[in-house]
XYZ file of C-alpha atoms in Angstrom:
185
model
C 1.723 -56.683 4.545
C 4.748 -55.768 2.467
C 8.274 -55.654 3.860
C 9.368 -53.587 0.840
C 6.840 -50.749 1.009
C 4.780 -48.901 3.607
C 1.508 -47.156 2.722
C 1.046 -43.793 4.424
C -2.519 -42.525 4.479
C -3.264 -38.916 3.637
C -6.089 -36.574 4.562
C -7.771 -36.899 1.154
C -9.227 -40.271 0.162
C -7.419 -41.779 -2.826
C -4.111 -39.925 -2.457
C -1.451 -42.237 -1.027
C 2.189 -41.831 -0.050
C 4.433 -44.888 -0.367
C 7.648 -45.271 1.582
C 10.030 -47.951 0.322
C 12.354 -50.004 2.472
C 15.813 -48.564 1.742
C 18.866 -50.774 2.194
C 21.835 -48.506 2.895
C 25.465 -48.992 3.846
C 28.767 -47.165 3.405
C 28.610 -47.749 -0.374
C 25.257 -46.060 -0.845
C 21.728 -47.462 -1.035
C 19.328 -49.706 -2.908
C 15.546 -49.806 -3.002
C 12.781 -50.910 -5.332
C 10.915 -47.964 -6.809
C 7.992 -50.026 -8.097
C 6.704 -53.575 -7.820
C 3.296 -54.102 -9.456
C 2.041 -56.943 -7.255
C 2.913 -55.218 -3.972
C 1.590 -51.854 -5.126
C -1.668 -53.589 -6.061
C -1.791 -55.005 -2.517
C -1.425 -51.409 -1.285
C -4.357 -50.309 -3.464
C -2.334 -48.762 -6.287
C -3.043 -50.424 -9.584
C -2.120 -49.387 -13.084
C -1.606 -50.335 -15.582
C 1.096 -47.703 -15.832
C 1.712 -47.055 -19.513
C 4.198 -44.185 -19.685
C 7.130 -42.878 -17.622
C 7.992 -39.157 -17.499
C 11.010 -37.265 -16.170
C 11.404 -33.533 -15.536
C 14.325 -31.486 -14.232
C 13.691 -28.102 -12.637
C 15.535 -25.490 -10.590
C 14.707 -24.118 -7.127
C 11.431 -22.205 -7.004
C 9.965 -23.788 -10.130
C 6.235 -24.427 -9.771
C 4.804 -26.918 -12.249
C 1.097 -26.926 -11.581
C -1.768 -27.749 -11.526
C -2.190 -30.268 -14.339
C -4.636 -33.065 -15.156
C -6.248 -34.825 -18.110
C -9.949 -35.307 -18.802
C -11.383 -38.702 -19.820
C -10.005 -41.228 -19.263
C -8.018 -39.209 -16.735
C -4.474 -39.903 -15.682
C -3.254 -41.360 -12.402
C 0.335 -40.521 -11.461
C 2.924 -42.261 -9.304
C 5.424 -39.476 -8.545
C 8.861 -39.366 -6.907
C 11.830 -37.032 -6.648
C 14.750 -39.071 -7.968
C 17.128 -36.203 -7.170
C 16.590 -33.206 -4.926
C 13.356 -32.285 -3.164
C 9.904 -31.043 -4.102
C 6.764 -30.000 -2.288
C 4.207 -32.163 -4.099
C 0.532 -31.166 -4.284
C -2.701 -32.930 -5.262
C -6.024 -31.060 -5.593
C -9.302 -32.993 -5.402
C -11.438 -32.308 -8.503
C -14.171 -34.877 -7.799
C -17.433 -32.919 -7.547
C -19.070 -35.434 -5.188
C -16.084 -35.673 -2.837
C -16.262 -34.126 0.657
C -12.757 -32.738 -0.032
C -13.573 -31.218 -3.457
C -11.318 -28.214 -4.110
C -8.988 -29.061 -1.223
C -5.318 -29.918 -1.546
C -2.913 -32.333 0.093
C 0.827 -31.611 0.075
C 3.923 -33.512 1.163
C 7.674 -33.519 0.657
C 9.138 -35.964 -1.822
C 12.924 -36.133 -1.891
C 15.867 -38.301 -2.785
C 16.515 -38.552 0.955
C 13.083 -39.788 2.078
C 12.573 -41.866 -1.132
C 8.801 -41.456 -0.800
C 6.410 -41.593 -3.714
C 2.943 -40.144 -4.069
C 0.083 -41.759 -5.929
C -2.277 -39.140 -7.350
C -5.367 -40.906 -8.758
C -7.627 -39.882 -11.638
C -9.823 -36.981 -10.566
C -7.024 -34.850 -9.122
C -4.863 -32.012 -10.395
C -1.174 -32.358 -9.630
C 1.739 -30.003 -9.232
C 4.975 -29.438 -7.360
C 7.435 -26.775 -6.266
C 11.184 -27.439 -6.261
C 12.665 -26.796 -2.806
C 16.252 -27.925 -3.509
C 18.733 -26.268 -5.886
C 17.618 -28.656 -8.621
C 15.256 -31.626 -8.734
C 14.564 -34.518 -11.055
C 10.968 -35.699 -10.790
C 9.941 -38.998 -12.344
C 6.439 -40.330 -12.605
C 4.528 -43.232 -14.030
C 1.095 -42.506 -15.513
C -1.966 -44.661 -16.105
C -2.837 -43.233 -19.535
C -0.825 -41.781 -22.363
C -0.318 -38.039 -22.597
C -3.115 -36.557 -24.713
C -2.697 -32.853 -25.444
C -6.339 -32.159 -26.399
C -7.567 -33.480 -23.018
C -4.873 -31.821 -20.885
C -6.071 -29.048 -18.611
C -4.702 -26.908 -15.820
C -5.867 -24.812 -12.903
C -4.276 -21.566 -11.759
C -1.447 -22.444 -9.372
C -2.361 -19.373 -7.311
C -6.147 -19.869 -7.265
C -7.162 -18.121 -4.003
C -10.136 -20.464 -3.532
C -7.715 -23.401 -3.213
C -5.146 -21.378 -1.259
C -1.965 -23.385 -1.782
C 0.932 -21.768 0.141
C 3.714 -22.595 -2.330
C 7.067 -22.659 -0.516
C 8.720 -19.924 -2.599
C 8.527 -16.149 -2.666
C 9.395 -15.948 -6.365
C 7.790 -18.855 -8.243
C 9.188 -19.717 -11.663
C 6.061 -20.571 -13.643
C 5.528 -21.194 -17.356
C 3.399 -18.750 -19.325
C 0.838 -21.514 -19.857
C 0.547 -22.152 -16.123
C 0.253 -18.400 -15.404
C -2.835 -18.227 -17.609
C -4.700 -21.319 -16.409
C -8.300 -20.760 -15.259
C -9.431 -21.023 -11.652
C -11.144 -24.159 -10.376
C -14.483 -22.341 -10.398
C -13.980 -21.406 -14.069
C -13.018 -24.911 -15.193
C -15.446 -26.851 -12.934
C -18.130 -27.309 -15.644
C -15.595 -29.299 -17.727
C -14.718 -31.743 -14.971
C -16.097 -35.250 -15.611
C -15.718 -36.558 -12.056
């Protein structure tokens, strides 16, 4: 068992929340954001091959994205601010297919979420501004990138904003039912 990280189970098999041990005093704080050997012990293995960073304002919804073969696992955290992070199960044979899991990631709770291959991922910014960083298990590949409508009523995600700021691309994504024949999992 790690003294640096705590694994928090979620409702959907494969999605994991990691809480680091934060050392804080009157100067500020320190914590490890990733340690390959201990993450492997917690069931999160890469290799992670690319790091990404986005900055968004309150009410921004970036969702619901994924890549086809080989897929792309993501280790996500809010380095600044807070987001409501969402994973949607796209694995046809899963008992939770089409269901979502959501949790708060913030600079205050320092938690990270691991979203494995076979899931769509998105988030909504709940602070004035948020920086989201994430490690991925495969390189970005535009031709294999896909998305699902953030407001797909069959999934029913209650995004925590009355006026979502959404890109044109994300506004025109198909529903899960429409894209299901493409899913390799």
